[in-house]
Structure formats: C-alpha cells, structure tokens
PDB file of C-alpha atoms in Angstrom:
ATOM      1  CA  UNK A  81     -16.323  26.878 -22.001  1.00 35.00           C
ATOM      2  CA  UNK A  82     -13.390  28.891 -20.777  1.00 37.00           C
ATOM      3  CA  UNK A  83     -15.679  30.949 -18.300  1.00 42.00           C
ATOM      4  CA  UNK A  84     -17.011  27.703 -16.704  1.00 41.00           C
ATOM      5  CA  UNK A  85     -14.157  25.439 -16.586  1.00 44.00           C
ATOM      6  CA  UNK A  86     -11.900  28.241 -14.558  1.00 42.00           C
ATOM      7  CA  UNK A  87     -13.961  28.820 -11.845  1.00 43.00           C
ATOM      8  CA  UNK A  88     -15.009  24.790 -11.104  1.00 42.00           C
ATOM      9  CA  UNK A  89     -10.775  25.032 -10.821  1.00 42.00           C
ATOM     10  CA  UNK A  90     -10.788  27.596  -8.555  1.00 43.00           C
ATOM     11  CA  UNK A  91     -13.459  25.660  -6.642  1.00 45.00           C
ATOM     12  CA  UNK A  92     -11.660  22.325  -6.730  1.00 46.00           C
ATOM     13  CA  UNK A  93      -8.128  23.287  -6.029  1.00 49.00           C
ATOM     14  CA  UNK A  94      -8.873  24.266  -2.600  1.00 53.00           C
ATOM     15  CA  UNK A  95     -11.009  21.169  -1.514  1.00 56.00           C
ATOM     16  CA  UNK A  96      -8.203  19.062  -3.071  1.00 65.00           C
ATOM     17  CA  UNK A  97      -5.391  21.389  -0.785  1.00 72.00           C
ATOM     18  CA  UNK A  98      -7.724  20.533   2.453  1.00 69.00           C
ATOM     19  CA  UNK A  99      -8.167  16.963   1.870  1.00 68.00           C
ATOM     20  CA  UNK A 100      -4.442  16.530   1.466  1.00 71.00           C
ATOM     21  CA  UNK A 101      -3.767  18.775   4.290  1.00 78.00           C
ATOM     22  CA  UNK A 102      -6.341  16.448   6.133  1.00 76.00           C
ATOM     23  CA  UNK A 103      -4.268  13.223   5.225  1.00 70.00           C
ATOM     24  CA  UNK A 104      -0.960  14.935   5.785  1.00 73.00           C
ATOM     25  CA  UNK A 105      -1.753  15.913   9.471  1.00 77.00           C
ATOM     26  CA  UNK A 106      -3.936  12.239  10.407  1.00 74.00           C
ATOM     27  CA  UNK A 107      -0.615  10.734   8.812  1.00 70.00           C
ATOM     28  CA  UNK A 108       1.323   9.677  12.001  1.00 73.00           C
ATOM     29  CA  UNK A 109      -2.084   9.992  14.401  1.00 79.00           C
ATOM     30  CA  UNK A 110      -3.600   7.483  12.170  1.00 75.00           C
ATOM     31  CA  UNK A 111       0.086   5.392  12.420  1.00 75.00           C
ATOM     32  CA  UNK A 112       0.337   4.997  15.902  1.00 79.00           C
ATOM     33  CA  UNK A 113      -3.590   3.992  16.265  1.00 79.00           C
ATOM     34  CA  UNK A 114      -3.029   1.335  13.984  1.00 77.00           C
ATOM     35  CA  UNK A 115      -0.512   0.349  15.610  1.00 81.00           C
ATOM     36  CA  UNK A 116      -2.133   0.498  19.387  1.00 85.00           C
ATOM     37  CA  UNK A 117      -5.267  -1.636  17.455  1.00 82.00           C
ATOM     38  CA  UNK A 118      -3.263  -4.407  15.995  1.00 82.00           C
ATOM     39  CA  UNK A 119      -1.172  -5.021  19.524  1.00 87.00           C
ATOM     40  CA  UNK A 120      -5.237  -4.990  21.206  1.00 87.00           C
ATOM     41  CA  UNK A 121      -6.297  -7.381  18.583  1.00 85.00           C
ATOM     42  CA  UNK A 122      -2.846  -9.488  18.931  1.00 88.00           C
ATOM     43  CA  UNK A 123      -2.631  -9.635  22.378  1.00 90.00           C
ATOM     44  CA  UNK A 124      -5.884 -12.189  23.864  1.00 90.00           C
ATOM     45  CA  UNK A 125      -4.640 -14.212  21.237  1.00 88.00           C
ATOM     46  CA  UNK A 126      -1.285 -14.488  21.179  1.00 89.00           C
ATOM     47  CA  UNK A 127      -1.912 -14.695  25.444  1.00 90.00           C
ATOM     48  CA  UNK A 128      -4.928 -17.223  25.547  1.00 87.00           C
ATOM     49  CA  UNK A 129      -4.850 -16.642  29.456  1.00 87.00           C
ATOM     50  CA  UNK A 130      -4.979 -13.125  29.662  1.00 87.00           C
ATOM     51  CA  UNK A 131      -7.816 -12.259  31.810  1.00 87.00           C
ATOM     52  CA  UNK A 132     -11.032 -10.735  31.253  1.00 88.00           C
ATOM     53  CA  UNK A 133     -10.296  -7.428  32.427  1.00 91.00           C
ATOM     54  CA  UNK A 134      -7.415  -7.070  29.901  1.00 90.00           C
ATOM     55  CA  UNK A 135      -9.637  -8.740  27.304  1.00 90.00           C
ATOM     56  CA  UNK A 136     -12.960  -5.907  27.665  1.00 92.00           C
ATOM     57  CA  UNK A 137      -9.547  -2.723  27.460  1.00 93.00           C
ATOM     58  CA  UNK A 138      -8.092  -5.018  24.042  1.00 90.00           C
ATOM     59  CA  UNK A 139     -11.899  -5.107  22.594  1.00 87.00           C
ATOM     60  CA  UNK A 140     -12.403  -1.377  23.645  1.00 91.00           C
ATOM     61  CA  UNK A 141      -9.242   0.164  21.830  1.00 88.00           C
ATOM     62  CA  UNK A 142      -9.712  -2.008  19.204  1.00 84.00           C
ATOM     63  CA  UNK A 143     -13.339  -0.805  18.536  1.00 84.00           C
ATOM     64  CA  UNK A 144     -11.772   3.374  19.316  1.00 87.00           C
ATOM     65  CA  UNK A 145      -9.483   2.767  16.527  1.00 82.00           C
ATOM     66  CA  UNK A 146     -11.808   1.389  14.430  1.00 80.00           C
ATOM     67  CA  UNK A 147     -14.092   4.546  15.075  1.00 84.00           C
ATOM     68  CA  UNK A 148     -11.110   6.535  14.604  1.00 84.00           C
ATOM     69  CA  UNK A 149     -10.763   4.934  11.165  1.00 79.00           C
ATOM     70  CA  UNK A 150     -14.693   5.214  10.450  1.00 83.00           C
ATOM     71  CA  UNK A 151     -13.991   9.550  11.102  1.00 86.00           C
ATOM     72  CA  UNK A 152     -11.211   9.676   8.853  1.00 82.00           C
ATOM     73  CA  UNK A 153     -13.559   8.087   6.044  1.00 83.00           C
ATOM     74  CA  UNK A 154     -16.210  10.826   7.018  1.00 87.00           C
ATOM     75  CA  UNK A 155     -13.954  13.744   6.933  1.00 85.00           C
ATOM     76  CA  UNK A 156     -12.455  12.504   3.723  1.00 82.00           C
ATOM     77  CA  UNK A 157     -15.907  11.901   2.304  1.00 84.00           C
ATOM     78  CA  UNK A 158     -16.914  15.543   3.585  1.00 85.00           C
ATOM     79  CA  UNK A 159     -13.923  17.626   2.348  1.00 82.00           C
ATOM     80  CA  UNK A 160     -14.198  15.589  -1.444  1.00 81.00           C
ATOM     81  CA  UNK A 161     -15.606  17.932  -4.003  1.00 81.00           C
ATOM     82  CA  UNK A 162     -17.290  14.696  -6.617  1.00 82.00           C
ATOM     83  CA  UNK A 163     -18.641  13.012  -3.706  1.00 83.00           C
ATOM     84  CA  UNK A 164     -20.227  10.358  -6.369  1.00 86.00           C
ATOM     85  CA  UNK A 165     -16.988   9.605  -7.471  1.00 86.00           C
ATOM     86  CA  UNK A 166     -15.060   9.733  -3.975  1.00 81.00           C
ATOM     87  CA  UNK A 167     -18.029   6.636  -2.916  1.00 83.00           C
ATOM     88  CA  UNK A 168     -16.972   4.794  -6.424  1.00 83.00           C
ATOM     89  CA  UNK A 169     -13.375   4.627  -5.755  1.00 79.00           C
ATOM     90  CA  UNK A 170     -13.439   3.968  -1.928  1.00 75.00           C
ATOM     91  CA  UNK A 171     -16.187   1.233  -2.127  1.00 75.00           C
ATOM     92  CA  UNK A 172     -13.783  -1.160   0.266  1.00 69.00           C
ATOM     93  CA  UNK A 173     -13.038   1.638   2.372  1.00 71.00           C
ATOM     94  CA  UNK A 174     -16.653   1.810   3.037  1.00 75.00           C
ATOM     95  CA  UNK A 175     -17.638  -1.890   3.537  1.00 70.00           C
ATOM     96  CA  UNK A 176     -14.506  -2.126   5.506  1.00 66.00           C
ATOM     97  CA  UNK A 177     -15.958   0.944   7.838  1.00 72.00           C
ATOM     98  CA  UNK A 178     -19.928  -0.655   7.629  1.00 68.00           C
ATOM     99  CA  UNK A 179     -19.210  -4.447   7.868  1.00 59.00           C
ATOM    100  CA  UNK A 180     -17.426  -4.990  11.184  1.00 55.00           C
ATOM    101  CA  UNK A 181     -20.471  -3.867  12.732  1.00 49.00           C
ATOM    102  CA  UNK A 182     -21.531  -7.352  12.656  1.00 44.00           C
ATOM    103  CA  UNK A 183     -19.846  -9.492  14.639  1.00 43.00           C
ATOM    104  CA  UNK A 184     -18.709 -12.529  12.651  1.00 43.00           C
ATOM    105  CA  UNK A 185     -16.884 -10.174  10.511  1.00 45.00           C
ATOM    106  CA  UNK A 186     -15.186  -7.743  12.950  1.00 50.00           C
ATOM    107  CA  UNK A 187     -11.877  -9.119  11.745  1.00 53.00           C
ATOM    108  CA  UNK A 188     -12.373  -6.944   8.872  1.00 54.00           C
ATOM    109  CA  UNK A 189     -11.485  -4.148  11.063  1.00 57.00           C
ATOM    110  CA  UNK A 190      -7.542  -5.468  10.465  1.00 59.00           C
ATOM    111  CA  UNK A 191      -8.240  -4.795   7.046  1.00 60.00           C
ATOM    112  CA  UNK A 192      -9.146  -0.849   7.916  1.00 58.00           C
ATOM    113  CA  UNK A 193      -5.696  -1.058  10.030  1.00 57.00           C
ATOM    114  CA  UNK A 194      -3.978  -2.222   6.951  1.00 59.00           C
ATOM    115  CA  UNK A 195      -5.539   0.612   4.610  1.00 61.00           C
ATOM    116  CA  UNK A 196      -4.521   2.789   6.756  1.00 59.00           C
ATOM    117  CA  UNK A 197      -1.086   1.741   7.145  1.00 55.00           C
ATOM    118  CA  UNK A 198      -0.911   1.364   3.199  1.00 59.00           C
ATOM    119  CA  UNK A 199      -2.158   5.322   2.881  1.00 59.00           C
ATOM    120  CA  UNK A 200       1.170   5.776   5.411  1.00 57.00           C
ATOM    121  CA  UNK A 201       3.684   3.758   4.008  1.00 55.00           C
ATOM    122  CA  UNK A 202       2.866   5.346   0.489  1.00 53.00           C
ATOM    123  CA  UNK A 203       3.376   8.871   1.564  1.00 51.00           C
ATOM    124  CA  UNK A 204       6.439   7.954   3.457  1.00 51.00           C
ATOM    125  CA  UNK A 205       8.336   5.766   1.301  1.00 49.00           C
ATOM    126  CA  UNK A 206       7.776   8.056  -1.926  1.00 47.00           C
ATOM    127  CA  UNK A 207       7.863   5.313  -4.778  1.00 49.00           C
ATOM    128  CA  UNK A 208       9.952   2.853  -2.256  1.00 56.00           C
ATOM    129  CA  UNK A 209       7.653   0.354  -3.908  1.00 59.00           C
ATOM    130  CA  UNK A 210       9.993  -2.928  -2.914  1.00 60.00           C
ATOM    131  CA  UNK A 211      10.509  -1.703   0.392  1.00 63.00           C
ATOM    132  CA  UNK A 212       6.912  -0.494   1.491  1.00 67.00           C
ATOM    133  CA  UNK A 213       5.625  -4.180  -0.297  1.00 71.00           C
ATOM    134  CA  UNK A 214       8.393  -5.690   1.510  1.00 72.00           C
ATOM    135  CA  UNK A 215       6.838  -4.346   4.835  1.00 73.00           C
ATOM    136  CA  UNK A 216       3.171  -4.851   3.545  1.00 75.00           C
ATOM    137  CA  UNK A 217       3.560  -8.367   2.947  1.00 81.00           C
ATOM    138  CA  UNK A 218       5.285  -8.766   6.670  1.00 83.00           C
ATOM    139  CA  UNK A 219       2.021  -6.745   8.147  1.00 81.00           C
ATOM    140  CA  UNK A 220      -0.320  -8.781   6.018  1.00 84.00           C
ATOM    141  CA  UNK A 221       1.602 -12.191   6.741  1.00 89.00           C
ATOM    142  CA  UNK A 222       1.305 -11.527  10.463  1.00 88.00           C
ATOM    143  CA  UNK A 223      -2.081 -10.274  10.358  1.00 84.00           C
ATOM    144  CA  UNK A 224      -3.566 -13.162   8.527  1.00 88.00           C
ATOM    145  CA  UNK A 225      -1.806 -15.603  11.158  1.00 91.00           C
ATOM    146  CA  UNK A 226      -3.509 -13.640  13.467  1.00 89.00           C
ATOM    147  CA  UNK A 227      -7.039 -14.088  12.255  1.00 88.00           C
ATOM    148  CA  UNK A 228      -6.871 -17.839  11.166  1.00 91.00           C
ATOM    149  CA  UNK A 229      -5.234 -18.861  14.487  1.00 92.00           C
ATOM    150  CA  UNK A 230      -8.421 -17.050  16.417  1.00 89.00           C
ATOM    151  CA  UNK A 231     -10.506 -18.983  14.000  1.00 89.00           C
ATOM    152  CA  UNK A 232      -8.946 -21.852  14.165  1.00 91.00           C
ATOM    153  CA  UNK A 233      -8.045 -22.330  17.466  1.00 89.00           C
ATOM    154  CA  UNK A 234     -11.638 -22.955  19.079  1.00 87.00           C
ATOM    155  CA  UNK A 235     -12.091 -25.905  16.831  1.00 89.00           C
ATOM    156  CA  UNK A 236     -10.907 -29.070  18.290  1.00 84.00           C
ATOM    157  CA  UNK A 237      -9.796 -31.131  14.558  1.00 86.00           C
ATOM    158  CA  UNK A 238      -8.097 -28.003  13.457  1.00 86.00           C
ATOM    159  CA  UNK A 239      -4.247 -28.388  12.706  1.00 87.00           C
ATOM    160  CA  UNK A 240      -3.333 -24.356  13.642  1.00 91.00           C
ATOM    161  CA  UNK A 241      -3.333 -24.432  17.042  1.00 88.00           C
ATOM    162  CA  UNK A 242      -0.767 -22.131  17.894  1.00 91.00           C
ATOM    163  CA  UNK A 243       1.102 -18.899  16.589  1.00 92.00           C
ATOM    164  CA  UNK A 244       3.891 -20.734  14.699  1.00 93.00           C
ATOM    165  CA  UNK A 245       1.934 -22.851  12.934  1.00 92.00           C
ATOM    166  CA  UNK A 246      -0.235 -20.298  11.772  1.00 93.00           C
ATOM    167  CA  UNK A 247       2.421 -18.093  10.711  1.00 93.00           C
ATOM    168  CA  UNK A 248       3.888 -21.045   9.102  1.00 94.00           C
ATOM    169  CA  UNK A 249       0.542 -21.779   7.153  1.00 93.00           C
ATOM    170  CA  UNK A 250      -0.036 -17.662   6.317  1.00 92.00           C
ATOM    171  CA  UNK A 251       3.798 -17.785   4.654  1.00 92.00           C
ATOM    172  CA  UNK A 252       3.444 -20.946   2.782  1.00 91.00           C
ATOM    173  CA  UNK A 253       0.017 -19.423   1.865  1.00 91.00           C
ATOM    174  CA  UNK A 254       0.859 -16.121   0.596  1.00 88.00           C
ATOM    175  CA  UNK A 255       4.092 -17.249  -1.367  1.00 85.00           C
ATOM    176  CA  UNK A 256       1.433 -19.959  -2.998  1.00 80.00           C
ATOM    177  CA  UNK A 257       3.469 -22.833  -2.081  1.00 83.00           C
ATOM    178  CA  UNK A 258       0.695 -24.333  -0.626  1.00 77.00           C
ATOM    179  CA  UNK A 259       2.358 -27.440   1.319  1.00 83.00           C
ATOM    180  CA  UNK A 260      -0.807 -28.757   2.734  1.00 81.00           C
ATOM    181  CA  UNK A 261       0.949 -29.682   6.000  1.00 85.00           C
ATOM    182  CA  UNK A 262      -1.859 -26.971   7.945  1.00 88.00           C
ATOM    183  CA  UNK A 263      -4.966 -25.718   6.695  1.00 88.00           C
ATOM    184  CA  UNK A 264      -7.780 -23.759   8.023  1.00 92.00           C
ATOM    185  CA  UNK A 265     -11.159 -25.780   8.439  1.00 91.00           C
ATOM    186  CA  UNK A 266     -13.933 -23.129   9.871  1.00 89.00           C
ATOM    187  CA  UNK A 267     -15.758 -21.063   6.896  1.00 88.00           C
ATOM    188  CA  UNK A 268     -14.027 -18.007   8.473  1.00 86.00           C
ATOM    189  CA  UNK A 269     -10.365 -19.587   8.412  1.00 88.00           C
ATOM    190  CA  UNK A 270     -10.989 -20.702   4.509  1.00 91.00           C
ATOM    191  CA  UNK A 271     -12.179 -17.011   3.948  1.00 88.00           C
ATOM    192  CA  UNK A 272      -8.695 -15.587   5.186  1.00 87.00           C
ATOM    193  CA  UNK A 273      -6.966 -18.139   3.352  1.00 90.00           C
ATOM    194  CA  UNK A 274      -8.892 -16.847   0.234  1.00 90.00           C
ATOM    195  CA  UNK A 275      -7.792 -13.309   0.752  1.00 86.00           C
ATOM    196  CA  UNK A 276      -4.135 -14.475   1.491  1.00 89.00           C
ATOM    197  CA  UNK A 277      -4.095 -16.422  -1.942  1.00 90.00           C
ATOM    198  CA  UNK A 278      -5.363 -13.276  -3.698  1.00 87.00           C
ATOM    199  CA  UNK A 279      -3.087 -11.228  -1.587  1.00 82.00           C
ATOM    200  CA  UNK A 280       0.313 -13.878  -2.594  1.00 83.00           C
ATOM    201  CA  UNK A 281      -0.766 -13.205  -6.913  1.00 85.00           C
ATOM    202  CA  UNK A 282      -0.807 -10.043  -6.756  1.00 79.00           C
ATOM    203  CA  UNK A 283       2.187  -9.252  -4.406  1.00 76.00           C
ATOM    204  CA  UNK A 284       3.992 -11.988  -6.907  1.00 75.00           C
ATOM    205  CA  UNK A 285       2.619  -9.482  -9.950  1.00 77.00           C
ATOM    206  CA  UNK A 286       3.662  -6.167  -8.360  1.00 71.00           C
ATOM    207  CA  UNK A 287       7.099  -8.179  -7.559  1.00 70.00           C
ATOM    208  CA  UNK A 288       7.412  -8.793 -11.506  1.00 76.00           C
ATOM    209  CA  UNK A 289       6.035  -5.768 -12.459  1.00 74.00           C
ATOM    210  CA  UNK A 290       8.588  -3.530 -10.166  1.00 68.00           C
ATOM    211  CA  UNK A 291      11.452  -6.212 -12.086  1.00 69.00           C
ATOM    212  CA  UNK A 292      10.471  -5.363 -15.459  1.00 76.00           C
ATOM    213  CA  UNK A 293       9.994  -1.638 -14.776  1.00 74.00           C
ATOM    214  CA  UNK A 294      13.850  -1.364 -13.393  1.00 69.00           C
ATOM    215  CA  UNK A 295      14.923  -3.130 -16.073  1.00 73.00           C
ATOM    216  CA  UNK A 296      13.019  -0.891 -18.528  1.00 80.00           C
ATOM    217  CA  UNK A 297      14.470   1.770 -17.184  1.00 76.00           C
ATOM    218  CA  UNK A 298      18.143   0.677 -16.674  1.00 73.00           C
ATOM    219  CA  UNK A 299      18.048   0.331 -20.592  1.00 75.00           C
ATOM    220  CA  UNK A 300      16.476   3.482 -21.306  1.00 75.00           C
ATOM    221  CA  UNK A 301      19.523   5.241 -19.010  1.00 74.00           C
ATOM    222  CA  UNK A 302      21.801   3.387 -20.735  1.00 73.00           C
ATOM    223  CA  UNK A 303      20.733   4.260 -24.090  1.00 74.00           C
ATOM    224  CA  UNK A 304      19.773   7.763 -23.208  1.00 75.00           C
ATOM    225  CA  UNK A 305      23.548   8.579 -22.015  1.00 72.00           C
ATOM    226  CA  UNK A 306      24.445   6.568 -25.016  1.00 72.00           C
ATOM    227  CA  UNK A 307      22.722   9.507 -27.190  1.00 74.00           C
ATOM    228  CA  UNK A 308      24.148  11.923 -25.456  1.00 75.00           C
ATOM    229  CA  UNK A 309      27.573  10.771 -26.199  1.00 69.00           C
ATOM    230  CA  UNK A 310      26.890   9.910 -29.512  1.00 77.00           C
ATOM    231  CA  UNK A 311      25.154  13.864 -30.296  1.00 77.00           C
ATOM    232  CA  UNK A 312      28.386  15.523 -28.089  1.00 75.00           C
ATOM    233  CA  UNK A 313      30.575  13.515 -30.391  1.00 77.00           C
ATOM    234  CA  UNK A 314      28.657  14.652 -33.634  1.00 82.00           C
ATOM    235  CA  UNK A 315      28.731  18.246 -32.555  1.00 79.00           C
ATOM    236  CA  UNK A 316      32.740  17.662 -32.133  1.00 80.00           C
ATOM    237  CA  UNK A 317      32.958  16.548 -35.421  1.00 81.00           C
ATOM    238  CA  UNK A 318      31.051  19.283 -37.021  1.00 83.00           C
ATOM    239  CA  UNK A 319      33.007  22.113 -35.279  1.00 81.00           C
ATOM    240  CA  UNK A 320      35.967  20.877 -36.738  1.00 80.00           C
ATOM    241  CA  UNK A 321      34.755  20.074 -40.334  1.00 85.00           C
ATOM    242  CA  UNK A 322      33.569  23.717 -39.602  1.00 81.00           C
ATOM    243  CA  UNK A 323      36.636  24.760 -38.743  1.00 80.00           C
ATOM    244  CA  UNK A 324      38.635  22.792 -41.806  1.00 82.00           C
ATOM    245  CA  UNK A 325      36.497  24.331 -44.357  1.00 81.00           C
ATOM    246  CA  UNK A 326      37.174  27.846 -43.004  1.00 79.00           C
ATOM    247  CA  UNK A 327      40.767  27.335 -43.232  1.00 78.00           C
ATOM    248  CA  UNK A 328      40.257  25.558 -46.519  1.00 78.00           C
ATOM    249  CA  UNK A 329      38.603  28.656 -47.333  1.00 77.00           C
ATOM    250  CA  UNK A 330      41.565  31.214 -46.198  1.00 76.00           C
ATOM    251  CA  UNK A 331      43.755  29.599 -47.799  1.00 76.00           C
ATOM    252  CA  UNK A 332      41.908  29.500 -51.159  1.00 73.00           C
ATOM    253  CA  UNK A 333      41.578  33.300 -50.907  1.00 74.00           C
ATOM    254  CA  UNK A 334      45.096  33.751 -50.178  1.00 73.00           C
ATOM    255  CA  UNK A 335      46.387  31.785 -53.479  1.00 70.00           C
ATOM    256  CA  UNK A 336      44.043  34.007 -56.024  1.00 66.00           C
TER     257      UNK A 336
END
C-alpha cells in the first residue's frame, strides 16, 4: 500500500502546484476582463441610445471575455489530475461555459463574470469573509438590476423601466423584503428574481453563520487566556509550596 500510495503523491503534487500556479497568474488577467465584460454588458443598457456601432464592440468584448472564461475552464480541466471529479464539482462552471451559447440565456455569461470574480476576491481577501460578501452582494445586486431591467424594459406593462427602479427592486429582492411596489413580468425577469431570492437566503445564512462563528471564537479566546492564567497561577503556587516544604525541611534537619 505504501509503494502505491507514494508515487500517485508524487504524481499529484505537481499537477496540484500547476493548477494553482495557473489560477495565481490568470488572477488579475481574469479581474480586469471581468471587469471590461460587465461595463460591455452595462453600457447599451444603461445608454438605450447608444448606437449600433458601439452596440456590435459591447456584444464583441462581451462574447471575448466570455471565451476567455470558457479557456480558463479548459486549462483548469486539462492541468486536474481526477478529471471525473474536477467535472463533479464544477458542474455550474460548465453549464455556465455551455449554456450562453444559446441566445435567450446569454445573460448567464454575468454569472461566469461573477465566478470569476468570486475565485478573485477569495484569494485576495484571505478569509475577509464579511468584506468579500459585502462586495459580492454589491456585484450581484447591480448585476441582477442589470439583467431584469434588459428584460424588462422591452415590455410595455412592465413596472422596471429604468435603472433605479430596477436597482430598487434587485435590493428589496435580495434582502427578501419583498415590497411588491416593482416586479418583473417576462419568464426571463421572474427567473432572475428566482436566483436573487436564492442569492438574499443564503447571503442572510453566511451573514449568521460568520456572527455565530466570531462569537464562537471570541469565547474560546476568552476562555483560552482564561486557562492560561489560571495554569501560570497554579504553577506559582506550586513553586512556592515547593519552596515552603524545602525550608520546612531545613529546618527540621537543623533541630535533630
């Protein structure tokens, strides 16, 4: 068993070492694409008159990123060493990379943006876990306003018509207030507003979570430098019984 399981180790290590390597250098590449695809995909619709010149360079950067995102998956997939596994536990990667090819759901290509941001923030913030949800929840917030406003906005009984109301909608959405005042009516509107409701439990959960893990360890701090005290004080105490009983001792030898 020993023979076989050190050299599959001496096999994985290094795959492992160039994947990471791999996501290491694609870290801030990978950052500023994102970034150049969500101002492509904001732009025609935060600017309903922009032209159609500037509209055909938005829809080509926005489908360059999205390739860019589709070789990081590949090279990821290529360097892993359990393949099998790798496809198991990047299943929404993969749908994310496969699906936009149709075009009613391109807009999943914000949600490759937003993995790829996630992978970013992650590495960067090192455990930062209110701050990087913090600046998730903005991304996703504004994203999602995004989407259901270019729904939204083609439809003439819809109540988002513009930027602030949609934002307005995606906040009261996401924090599951849920004031009714706007609403998405297309299919594609109600499926963002599905994925923001989803989105708002489980940011609320990882909001409690992070709350009750502080607190946990707060007290186990507390009572750990309690201990400490409590054992330096005990030591204390025995060098000087230690000490008593040697003199106690002295003494009893110098009386006989």
């Amino acid at each position: 068993m020993i023979g076989i399981t050190a050299p599959a180790r001496a096999t994985i290590a290094p795959d492992r070492r160039e994947t990471q390597m791999w996501e290491k250098r694609m870290e801030w590449p990978l950052t500023g694409v994102a970034v150049l695809f969500l101002g492509a995909y904001a732009w025609p619709i935060l600017q309903p008159s922009l032209g159609s010149t500037g509209r055909v360079w938005c829809e080509v950067v926005t489908w360059l990123a999205w390739g860019l995102f589709a070789l990081d998956y590949v090279v990821r997939l290529v360097q892993s060493p359990d393949k099998p596994r790798f496809l198991r536990r990047h299943v929404l990667d993969l749908l994310v990379i496969v699906l936009p090819l149709l075009r009613p759901l391109r807009l999943l290509r914000l949600v490759a943006m937003l993995n790829v941001l996630n992978r970013t923030a992650a590495l960067a913030l090192r455990g930062r876990v209110v701050v990087y949800f913090v600046g998730a929840t903005a991304l996703i917030v504004f994203c999602a306003a995004l989407a259901v406003l270019e729904a939204e906005r083609p439809i003439e009984e819809a109540g988002i018509r513009n930027f602030p109301d949609a934002l307005w909608w995606a906040i009261t959405t996401i924090t599951t207030v849920g004031y009714g005042d706007r609403y998405p009516v297309s299919g594609t509107g109600r499926l963002i507003a599905v994925g923001l409701m989803v989105a708002g439990i489980a940011l609320l959960g990882v909001v409690t979570a992070t709350f009750a893990s502080w607190l946990v360890r707060r007290v186990e701090e507390v009572e750990a430098a309690s201990q400490t005290v409590t054992r330096a004080e005990i030591a204390e105490l025995s060098r000087e019984i230690a000490e008593l009983r040697a003199a106690l001792a002295a003494s009893e030898r110098k009386e006989t």
